[in-house]
Structures are given as C-alpha cells and as structure tokens.
PDB file of N, CA and C in Angstrom:
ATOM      1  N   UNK A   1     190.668  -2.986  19.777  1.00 47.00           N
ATOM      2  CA  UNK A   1     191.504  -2.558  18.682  1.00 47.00           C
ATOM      3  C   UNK A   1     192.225  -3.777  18.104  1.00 47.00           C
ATOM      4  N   UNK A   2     192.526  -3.781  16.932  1.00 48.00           N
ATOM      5  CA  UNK A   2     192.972  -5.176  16.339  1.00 48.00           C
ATOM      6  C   UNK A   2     194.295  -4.297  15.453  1.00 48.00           C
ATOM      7  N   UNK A   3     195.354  -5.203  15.860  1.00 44.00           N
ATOM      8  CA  UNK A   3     196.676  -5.071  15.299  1.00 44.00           C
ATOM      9  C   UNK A   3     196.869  -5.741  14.163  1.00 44.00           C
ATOM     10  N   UNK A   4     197.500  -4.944  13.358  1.00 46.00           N
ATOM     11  CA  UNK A   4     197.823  -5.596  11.787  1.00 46.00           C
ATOM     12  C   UNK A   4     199.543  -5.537  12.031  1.00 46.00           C
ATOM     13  N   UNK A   5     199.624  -7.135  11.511  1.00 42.00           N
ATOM     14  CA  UNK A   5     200.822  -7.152  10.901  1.00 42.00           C
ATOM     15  C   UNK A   5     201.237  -7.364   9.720  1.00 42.00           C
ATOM     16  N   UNK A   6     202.643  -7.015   9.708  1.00 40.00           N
ATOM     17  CA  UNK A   6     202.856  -6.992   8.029  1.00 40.00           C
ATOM     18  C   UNK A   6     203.417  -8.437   7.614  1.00 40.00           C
ATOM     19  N   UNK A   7     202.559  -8.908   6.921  1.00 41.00           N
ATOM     20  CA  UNK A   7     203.141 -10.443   6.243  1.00 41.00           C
ATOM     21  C   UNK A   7     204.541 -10.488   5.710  1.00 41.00           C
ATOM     22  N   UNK A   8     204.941 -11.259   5.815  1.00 41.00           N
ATOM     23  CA  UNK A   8     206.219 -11.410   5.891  1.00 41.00           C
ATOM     24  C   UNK A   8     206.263 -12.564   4.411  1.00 41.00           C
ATOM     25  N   UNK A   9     207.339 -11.932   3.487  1.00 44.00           N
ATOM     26  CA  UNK A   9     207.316 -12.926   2.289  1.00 44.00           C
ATOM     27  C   UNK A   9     207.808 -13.913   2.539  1.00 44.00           C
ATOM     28  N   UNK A  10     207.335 -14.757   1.705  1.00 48.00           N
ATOM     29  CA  UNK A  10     207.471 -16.256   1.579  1.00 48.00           C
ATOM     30  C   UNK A  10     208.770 -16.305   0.552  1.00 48.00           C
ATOM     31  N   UNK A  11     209.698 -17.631   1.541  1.00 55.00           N
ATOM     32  CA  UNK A  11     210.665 -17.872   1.031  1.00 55.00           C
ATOM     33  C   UNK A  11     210.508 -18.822  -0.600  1.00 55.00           C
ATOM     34  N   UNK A  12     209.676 -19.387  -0.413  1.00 63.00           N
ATOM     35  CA  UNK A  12     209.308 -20.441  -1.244  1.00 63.00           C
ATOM     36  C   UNK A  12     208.376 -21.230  -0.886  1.00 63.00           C
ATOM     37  N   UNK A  13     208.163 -22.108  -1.399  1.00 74.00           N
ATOM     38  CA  UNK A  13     207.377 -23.238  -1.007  1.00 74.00           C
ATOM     39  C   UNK A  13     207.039 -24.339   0.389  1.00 74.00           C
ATOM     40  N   UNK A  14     206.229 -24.436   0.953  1.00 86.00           N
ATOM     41  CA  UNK A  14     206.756 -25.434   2.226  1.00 86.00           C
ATOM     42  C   UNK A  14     206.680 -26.803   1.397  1.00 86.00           C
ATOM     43  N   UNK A  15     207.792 -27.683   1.467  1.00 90.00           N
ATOM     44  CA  UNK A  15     207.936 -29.162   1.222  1.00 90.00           C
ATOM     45  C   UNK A  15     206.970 -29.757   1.747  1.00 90.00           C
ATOM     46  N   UNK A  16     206.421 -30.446   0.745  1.00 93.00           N
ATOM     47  CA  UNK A  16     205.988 -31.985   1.024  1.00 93.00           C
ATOM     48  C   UNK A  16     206.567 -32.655   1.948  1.00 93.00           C
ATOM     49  N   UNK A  17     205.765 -33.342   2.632  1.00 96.00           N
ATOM     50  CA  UNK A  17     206.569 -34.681   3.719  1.00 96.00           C
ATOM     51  C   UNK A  17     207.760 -35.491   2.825  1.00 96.00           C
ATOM     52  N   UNK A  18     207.434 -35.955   2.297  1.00 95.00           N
ATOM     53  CA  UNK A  18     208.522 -36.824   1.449  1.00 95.00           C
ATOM     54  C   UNK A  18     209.500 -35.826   1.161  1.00 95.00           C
ATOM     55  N   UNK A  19     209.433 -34.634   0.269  1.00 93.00           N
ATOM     56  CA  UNK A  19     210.316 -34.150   0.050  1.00 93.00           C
ATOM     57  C   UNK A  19     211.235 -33.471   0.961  1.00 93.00           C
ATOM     58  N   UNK A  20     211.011 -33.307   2.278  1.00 95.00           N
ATOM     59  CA  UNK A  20     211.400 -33.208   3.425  1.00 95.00           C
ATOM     60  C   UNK A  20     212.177 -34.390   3.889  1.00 95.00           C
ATOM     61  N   UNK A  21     211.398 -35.213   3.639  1.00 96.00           N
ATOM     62  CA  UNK A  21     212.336 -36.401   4.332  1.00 96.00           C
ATOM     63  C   UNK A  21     213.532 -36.862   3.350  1.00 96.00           C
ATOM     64  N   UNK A  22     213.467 -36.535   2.102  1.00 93.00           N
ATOM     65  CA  UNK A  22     214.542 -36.785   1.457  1.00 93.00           C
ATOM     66  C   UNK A  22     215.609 -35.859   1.174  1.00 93.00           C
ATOM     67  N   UNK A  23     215.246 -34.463   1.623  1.00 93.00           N
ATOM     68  CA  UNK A  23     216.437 -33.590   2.314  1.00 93.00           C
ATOM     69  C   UNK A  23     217.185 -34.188   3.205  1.00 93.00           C
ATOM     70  N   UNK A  24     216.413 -34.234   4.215  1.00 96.00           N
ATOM     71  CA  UNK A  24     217.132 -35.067   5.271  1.00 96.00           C
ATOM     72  C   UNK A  24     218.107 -36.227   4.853  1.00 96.00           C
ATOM     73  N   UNK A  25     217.133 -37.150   4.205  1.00 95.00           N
ATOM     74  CA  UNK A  25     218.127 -38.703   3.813  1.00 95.00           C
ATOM     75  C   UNK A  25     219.309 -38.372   3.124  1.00 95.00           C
ATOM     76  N   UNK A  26     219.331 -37.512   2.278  1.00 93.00           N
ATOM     77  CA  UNK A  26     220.073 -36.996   1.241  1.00 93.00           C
ATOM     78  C   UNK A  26     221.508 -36.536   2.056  1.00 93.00           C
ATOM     79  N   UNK A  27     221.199 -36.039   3.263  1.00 94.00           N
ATOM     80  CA  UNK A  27     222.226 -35.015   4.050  1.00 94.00           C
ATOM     81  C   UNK A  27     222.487 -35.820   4.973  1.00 94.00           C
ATOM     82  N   UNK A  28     222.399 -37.287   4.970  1.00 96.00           N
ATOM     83  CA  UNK A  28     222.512 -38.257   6.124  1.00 96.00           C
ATOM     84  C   UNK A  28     222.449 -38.073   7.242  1.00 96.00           C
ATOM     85  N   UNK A  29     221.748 -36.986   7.751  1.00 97.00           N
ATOM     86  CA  UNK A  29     221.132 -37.279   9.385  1.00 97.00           C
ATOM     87  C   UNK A  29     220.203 -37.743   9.935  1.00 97.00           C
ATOM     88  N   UNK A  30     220.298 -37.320  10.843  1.00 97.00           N
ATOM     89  CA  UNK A  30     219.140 -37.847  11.760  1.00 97.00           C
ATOM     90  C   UNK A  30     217.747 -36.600  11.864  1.00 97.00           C
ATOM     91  N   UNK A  31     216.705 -36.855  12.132  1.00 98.00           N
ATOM     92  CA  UNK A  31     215.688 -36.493  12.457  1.00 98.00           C
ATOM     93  C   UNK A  31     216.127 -35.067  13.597  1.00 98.00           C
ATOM     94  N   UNK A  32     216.590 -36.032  14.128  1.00 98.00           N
ATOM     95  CA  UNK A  32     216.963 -34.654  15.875  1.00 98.00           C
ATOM     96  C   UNK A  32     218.130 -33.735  15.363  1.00 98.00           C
ATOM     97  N   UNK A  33     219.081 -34.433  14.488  1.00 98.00           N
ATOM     98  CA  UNK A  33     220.033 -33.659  13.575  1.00 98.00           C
ATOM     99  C   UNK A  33     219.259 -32.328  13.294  1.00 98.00           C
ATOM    100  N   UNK A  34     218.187 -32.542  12.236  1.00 97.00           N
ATOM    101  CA  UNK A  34     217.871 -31.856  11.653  1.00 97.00           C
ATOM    102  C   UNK A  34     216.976 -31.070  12.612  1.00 97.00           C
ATOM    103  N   UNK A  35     216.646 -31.255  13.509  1.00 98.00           N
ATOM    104  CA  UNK A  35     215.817 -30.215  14.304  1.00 98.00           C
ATOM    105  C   UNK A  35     216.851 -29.565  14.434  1.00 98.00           C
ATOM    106  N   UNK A  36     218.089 -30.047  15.197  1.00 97.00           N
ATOM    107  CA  UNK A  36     219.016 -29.067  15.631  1.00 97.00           C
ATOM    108  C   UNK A  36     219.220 -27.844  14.924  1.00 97.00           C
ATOM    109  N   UNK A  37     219.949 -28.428  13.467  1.00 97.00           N
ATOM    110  CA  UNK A  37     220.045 -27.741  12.163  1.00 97.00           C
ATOM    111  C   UNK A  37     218.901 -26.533  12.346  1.00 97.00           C
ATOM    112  N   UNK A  38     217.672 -26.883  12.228  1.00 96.00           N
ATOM    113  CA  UNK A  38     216.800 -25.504  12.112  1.00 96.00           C
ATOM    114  C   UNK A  38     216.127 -24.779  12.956  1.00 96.00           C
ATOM    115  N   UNK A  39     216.912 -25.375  14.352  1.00 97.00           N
ATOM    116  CA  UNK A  39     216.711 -24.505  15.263  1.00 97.00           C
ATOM    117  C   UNK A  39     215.073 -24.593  15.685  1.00 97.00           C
ATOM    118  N   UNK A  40     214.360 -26.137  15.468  1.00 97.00           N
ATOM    119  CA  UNK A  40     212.812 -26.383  16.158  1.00 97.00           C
ATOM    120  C   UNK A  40     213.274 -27.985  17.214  1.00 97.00           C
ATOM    121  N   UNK A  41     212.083 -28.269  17.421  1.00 98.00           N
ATOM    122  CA  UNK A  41     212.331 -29.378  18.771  1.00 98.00           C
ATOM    123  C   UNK A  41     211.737 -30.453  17.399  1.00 98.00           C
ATOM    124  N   UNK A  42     211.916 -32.064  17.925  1.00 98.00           N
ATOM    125  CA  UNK A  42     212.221 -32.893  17.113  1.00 98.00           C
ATOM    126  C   UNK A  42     210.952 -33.258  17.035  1.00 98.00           C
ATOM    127  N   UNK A  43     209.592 -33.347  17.918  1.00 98.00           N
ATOM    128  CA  UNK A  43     208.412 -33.206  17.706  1.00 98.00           C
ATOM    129  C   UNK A  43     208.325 -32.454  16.426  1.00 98.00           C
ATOM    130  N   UNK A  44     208.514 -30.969  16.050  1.00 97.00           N
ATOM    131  CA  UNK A  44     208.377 -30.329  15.549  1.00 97.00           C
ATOM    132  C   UNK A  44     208.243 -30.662  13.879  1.00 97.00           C
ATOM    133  N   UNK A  45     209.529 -31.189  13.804  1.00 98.00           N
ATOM    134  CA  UNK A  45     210.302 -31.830  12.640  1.00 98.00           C
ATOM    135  C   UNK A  45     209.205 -33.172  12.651  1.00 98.00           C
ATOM    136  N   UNK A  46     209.292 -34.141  13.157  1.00 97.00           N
ATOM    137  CA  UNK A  46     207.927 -34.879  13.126  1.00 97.00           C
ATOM    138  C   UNK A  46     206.731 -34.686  12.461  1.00 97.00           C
ATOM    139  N   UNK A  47     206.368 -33.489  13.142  1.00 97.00           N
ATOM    140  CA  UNK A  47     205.006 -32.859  12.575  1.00 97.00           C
ATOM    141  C   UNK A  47     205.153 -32.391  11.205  1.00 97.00           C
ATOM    142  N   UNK A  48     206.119 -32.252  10.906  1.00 97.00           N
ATOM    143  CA  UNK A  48     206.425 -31.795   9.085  1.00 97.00           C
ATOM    144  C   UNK A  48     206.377 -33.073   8.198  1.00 97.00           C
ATOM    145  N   UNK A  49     206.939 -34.019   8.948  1.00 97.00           N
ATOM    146  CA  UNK A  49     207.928 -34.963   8.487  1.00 97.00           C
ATOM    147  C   UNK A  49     206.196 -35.992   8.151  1.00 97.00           C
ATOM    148  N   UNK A  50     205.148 -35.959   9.239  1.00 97.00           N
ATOM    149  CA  UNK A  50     203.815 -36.710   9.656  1.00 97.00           C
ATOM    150  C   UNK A  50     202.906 -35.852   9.055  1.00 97.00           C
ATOM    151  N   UNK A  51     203.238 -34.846   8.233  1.00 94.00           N
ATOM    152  CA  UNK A  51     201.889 -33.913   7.513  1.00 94.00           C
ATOM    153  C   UNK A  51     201.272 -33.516   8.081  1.00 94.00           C
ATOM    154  N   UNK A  52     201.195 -32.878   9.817  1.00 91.00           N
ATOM    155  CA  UNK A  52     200.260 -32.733  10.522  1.00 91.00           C
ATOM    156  C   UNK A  52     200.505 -30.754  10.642  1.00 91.00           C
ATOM    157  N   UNK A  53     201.504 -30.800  10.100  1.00 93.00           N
ATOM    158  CA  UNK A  53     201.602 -29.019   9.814  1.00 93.00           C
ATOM    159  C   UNK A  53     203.167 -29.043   9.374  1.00 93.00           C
ATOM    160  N   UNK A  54     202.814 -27.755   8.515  1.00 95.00           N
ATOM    161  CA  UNK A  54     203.471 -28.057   7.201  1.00 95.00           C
ATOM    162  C   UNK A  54     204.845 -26.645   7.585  1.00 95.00           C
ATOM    163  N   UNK A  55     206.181 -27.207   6.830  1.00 95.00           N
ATOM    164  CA  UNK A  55     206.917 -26.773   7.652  1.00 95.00           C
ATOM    165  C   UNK A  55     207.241 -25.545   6.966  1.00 95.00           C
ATOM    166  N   UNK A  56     207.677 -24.384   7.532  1.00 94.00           N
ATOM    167  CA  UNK A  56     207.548 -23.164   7.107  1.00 94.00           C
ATOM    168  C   UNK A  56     208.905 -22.982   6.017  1.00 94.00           C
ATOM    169  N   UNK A  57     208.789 -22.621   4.998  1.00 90.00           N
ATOM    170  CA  UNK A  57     209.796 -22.284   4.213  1.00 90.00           C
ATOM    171  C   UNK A  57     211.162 -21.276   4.533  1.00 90.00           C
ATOM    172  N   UNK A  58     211.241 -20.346   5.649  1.00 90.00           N
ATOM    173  CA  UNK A  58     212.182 -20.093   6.079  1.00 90.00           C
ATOM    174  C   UNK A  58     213.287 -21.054   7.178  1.00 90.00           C
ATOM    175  N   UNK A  59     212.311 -22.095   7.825  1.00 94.00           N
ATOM    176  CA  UNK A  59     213.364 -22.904   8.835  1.00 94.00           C
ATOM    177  C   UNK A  59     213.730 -24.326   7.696  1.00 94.00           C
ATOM    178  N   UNK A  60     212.834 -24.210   6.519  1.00 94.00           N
ATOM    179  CA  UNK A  60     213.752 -25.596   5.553  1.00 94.00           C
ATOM    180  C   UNK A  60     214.961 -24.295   4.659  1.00 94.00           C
ATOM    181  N   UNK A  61     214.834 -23.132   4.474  1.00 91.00           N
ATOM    182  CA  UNK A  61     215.716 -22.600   4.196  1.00 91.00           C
ATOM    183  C   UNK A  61     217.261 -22.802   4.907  1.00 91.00           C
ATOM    184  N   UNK A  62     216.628 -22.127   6.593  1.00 93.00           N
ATOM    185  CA  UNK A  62     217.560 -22.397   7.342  1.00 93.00           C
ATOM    186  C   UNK A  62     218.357 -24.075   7.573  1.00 93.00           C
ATOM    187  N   UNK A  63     217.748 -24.809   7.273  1.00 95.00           N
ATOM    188  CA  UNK A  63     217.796 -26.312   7.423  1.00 95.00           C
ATOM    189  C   UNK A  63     218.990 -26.201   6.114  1.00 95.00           C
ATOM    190  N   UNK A  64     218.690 -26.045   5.011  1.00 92.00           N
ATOM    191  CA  UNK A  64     219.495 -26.221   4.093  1.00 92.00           C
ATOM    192  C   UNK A  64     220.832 -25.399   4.108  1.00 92.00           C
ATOM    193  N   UNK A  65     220.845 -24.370   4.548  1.00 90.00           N
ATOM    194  CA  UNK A  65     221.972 -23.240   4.809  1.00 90.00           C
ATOM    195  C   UNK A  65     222.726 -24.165   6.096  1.00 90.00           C
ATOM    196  N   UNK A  66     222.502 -24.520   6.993  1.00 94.00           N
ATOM    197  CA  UNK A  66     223.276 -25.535   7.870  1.00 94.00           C
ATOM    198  C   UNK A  66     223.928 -26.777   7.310  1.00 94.00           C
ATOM    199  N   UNK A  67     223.084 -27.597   6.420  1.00 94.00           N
ATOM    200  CA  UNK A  67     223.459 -28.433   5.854  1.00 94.00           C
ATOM    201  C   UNK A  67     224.589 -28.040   4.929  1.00 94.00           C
ATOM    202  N   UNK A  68     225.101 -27.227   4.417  1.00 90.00           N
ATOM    203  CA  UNK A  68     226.000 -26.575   3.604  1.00 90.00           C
ATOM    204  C   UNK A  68     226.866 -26.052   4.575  1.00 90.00           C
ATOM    205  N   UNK A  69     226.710 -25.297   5.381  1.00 91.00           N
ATOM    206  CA  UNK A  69     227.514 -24.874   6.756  1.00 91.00           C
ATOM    207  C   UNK A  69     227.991 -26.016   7.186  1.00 91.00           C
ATOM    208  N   UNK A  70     227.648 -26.724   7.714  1.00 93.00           N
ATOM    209  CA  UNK A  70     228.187 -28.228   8.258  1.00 93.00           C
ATOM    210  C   UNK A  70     229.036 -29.115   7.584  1.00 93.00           C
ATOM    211  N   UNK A  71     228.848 -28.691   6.157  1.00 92.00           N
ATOM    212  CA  UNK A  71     229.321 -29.763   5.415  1.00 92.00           C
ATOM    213  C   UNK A  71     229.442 -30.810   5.082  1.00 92.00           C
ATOM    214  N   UNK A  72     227.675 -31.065   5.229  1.00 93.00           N
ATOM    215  CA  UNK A  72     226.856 -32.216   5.098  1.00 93.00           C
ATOM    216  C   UNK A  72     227.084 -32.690   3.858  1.00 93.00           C
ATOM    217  N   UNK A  73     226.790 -31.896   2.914  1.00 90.00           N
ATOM    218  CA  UNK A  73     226.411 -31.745   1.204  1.00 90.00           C
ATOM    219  C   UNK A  73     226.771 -30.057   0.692  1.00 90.00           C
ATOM    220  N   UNK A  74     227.556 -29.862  -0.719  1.00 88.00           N
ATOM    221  CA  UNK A  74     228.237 -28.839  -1.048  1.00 88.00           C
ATOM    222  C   UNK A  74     226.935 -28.247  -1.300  1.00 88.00           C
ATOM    223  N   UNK A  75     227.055 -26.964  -1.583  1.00 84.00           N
ATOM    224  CA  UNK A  75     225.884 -26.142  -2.458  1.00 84.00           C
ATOM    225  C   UNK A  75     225.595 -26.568  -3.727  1.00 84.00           C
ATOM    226  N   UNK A  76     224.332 -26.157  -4.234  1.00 82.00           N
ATOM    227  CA  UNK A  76     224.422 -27.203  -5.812  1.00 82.00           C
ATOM    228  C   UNK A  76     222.792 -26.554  -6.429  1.00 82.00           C
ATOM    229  N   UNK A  77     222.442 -26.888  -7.443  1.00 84.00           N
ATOM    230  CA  UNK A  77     220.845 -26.984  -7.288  1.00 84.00           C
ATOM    231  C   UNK A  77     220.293 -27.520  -6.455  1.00 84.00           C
ATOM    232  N   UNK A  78     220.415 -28.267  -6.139  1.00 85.00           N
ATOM    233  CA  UNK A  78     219.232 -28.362  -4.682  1.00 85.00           C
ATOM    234  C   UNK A  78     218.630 -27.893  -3.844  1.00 85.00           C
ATOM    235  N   UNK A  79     219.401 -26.690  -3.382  1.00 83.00           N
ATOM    236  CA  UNK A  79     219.175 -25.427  -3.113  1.00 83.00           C
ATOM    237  C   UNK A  79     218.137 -24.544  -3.268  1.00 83.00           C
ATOM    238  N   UNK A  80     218.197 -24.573  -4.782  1.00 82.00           N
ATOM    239  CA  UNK A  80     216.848 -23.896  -5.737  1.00 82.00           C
ATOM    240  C   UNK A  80     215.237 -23.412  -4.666  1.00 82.00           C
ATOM    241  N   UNK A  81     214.698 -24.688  -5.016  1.00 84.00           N
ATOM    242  CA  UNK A  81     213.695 -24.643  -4.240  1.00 84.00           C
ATOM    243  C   UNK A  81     213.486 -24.390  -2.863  1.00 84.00           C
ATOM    244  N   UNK A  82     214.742 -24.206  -2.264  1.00 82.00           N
ATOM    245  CA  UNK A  82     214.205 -24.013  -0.560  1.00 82.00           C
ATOM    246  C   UNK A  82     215.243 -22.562  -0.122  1.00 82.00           C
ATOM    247  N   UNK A  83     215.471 -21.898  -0.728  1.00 80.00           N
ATOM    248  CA  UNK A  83     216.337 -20.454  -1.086  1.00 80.00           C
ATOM    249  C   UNK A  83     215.401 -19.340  -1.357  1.00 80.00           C
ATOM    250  N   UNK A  84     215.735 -18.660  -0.150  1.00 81.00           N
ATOM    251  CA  UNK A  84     215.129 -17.284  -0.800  1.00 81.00           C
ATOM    252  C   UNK A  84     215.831 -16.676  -2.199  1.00 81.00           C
ATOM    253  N   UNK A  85     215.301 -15.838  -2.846  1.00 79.00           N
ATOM    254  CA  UNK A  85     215.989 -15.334  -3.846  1.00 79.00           C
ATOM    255  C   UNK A  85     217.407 -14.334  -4.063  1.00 79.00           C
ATOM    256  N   UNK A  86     217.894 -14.255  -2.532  1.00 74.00           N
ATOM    257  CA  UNK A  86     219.036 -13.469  -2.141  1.00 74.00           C
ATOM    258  C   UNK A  86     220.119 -14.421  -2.167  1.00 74.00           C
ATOM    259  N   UNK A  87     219.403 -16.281  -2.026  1.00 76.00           N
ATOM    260  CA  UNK A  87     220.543 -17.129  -1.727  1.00 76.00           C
ATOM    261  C   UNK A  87     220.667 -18.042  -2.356  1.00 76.00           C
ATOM    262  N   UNK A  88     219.732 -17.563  -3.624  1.00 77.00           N
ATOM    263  CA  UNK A  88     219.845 -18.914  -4.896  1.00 77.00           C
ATOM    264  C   UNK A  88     221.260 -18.378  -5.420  1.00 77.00           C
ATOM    265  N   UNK A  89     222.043 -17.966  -5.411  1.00 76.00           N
ATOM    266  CA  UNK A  89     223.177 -17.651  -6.043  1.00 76.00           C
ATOM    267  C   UNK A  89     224.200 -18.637  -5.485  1.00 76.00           C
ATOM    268  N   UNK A  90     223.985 -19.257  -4.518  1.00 69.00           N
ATOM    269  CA  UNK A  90     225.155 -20.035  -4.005  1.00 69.00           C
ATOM    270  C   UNK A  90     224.557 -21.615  -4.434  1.00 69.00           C
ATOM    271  N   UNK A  91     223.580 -21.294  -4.734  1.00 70.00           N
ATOM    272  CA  UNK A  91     223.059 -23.086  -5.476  1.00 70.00           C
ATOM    273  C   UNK A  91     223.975 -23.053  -6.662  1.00 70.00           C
ATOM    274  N   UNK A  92     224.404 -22.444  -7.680  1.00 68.00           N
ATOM    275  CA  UNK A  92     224.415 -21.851  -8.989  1.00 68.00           C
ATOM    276  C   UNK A  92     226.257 -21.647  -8.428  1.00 68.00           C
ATOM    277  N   UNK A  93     226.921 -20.834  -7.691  1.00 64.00           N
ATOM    278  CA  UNK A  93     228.328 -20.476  -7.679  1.00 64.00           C
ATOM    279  C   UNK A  93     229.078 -21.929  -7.325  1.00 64.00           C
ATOM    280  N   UNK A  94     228.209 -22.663  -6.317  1.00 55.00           N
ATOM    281  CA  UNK A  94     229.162 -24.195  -6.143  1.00 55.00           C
ATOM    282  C   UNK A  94     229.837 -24.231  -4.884  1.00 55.00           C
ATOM    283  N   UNK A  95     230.011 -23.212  -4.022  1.00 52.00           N
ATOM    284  CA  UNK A  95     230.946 -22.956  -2.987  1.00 52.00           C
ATOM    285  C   UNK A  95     230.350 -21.667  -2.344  1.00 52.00           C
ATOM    286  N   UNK A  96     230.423 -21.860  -0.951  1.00 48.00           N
ATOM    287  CA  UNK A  96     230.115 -20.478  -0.588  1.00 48.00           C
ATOM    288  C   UNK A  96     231.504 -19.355  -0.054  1.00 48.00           C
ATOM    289  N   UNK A  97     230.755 -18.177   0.617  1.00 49.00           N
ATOM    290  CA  UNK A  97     232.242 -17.371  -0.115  1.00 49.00           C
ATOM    291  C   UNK A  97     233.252 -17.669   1.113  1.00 49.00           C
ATOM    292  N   UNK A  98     234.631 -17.893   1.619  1.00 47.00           N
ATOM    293  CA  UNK A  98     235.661 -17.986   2.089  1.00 47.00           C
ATOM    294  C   UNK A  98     235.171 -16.920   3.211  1.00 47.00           C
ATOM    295  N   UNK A  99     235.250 -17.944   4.110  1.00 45.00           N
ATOM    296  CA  UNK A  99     235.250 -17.089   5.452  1.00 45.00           C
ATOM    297  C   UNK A  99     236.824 -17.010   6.006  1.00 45.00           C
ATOM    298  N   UNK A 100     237.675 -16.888   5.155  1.00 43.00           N
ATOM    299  CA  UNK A 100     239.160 -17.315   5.833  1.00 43.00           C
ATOM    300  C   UNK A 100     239.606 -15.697   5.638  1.00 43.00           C
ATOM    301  N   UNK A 101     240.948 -15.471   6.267  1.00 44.00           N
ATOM    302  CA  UNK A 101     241.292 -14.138   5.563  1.00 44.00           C
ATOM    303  C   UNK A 101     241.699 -13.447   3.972  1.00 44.00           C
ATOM    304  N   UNK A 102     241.386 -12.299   4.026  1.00 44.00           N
ATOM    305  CA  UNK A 102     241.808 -11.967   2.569  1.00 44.00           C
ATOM    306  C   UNK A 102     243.010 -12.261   1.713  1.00 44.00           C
ATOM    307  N   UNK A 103     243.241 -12.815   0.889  1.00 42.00           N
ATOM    308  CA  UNK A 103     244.763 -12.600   0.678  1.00 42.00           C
ATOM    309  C   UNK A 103     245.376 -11.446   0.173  1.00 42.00           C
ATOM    310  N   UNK A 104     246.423 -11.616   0.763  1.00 44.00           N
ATOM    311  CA  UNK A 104     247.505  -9.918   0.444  1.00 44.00           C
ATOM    312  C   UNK A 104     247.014  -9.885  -1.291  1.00 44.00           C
ATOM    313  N   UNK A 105     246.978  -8.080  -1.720  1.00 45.00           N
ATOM    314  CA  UNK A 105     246.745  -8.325  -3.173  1.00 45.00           C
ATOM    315  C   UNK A 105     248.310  -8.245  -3.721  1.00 45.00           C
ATOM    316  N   UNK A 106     248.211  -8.929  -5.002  1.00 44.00           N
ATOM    317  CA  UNK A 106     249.329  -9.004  -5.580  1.00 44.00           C
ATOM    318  C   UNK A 106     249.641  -7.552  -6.126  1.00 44.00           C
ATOM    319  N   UNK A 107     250.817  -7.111  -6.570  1.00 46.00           N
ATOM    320  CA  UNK A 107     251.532  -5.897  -7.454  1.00 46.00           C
ATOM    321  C   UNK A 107     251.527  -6.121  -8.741  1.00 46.00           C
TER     322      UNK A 107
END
C-alpha cells in the first residue's frame, strides 16, 4: 500500500547560494549563527551555502524571522522574498507587533 501525502505549500523560492550567503553577510553572522537561527546543523547550512542541496524555503523563512527576532536587522523589504504570504506584512509595517503589555486605554 503506498501512502500519499499532502504537499505542503511552498513558502517561496529556495535561494541561490550567493543569495543565501548574502543574507547571512548582511545580518553579520556567522555560518553556525545561522544554523542556530534555523534550527539545522552547520553542515547543513554548508550544503545550501556549497549548492549541494538547496535550502528549503520555510527554514530561510525561519532564518529571516530570527534575524528580526534577534535584532540582527529591522524588518524591511528584504523580507519579501523569503516570507510566506501571512508574513510579508511585517516587511512593509517596519516593526513587528509589541510583545510588551497593552497600554491602559485612554478616556
């Protein structure tokens, strides 16, 4: 019996090596940084980074959502291309939303 699964949409595009590596340069880390960031081993990141398999568009998503979390680099267009379409809005708003408490509303 053969199991079907359901494909799972694509966030976007997988980056080019270069354009990968200039995420990275851009966000001044390191290589192992950025594994950390997306949650793969630094081989891994290598292998994206060396064209030897191409890196999946949800962990450069995730890569970029850390880099903004961290406060590597603000949100901005740059974003664009490695954003699912639920999270291109924070390329475009400039800031993401206040994780602090609400403030009292005014009268």
């Amino acid at each position: 019996m053969t199991s079907r699964r359901a494909a799972r949409p694509a966030h976007g595009p997988s980056p080019e090596p270069a354009e990968l590596r200039a995420l990275i340069e851009a966000a001044g880390i390191t290589q192992a940084r950025a594994a950390d960031l997306a949650r793969v081993s630094l081989r891994t990141v290598q292998q994206w980074l060396g064209g030897g398999t191409p890196a999946p568009p949800a962990a450069v998503e995730l890569l970029c959502l850390a880099i903004v979390a961290e406060g590597l680099r603000p949100p901005g267009p740059w974003l664009v291309p490695w954003a699912s379409p639920a999270l291109r809005a924070l390329a475009y708003r400039g800031s993401p939303p206040s994780a602090g408490p609400a403030s009292p509303a005014t009268p």
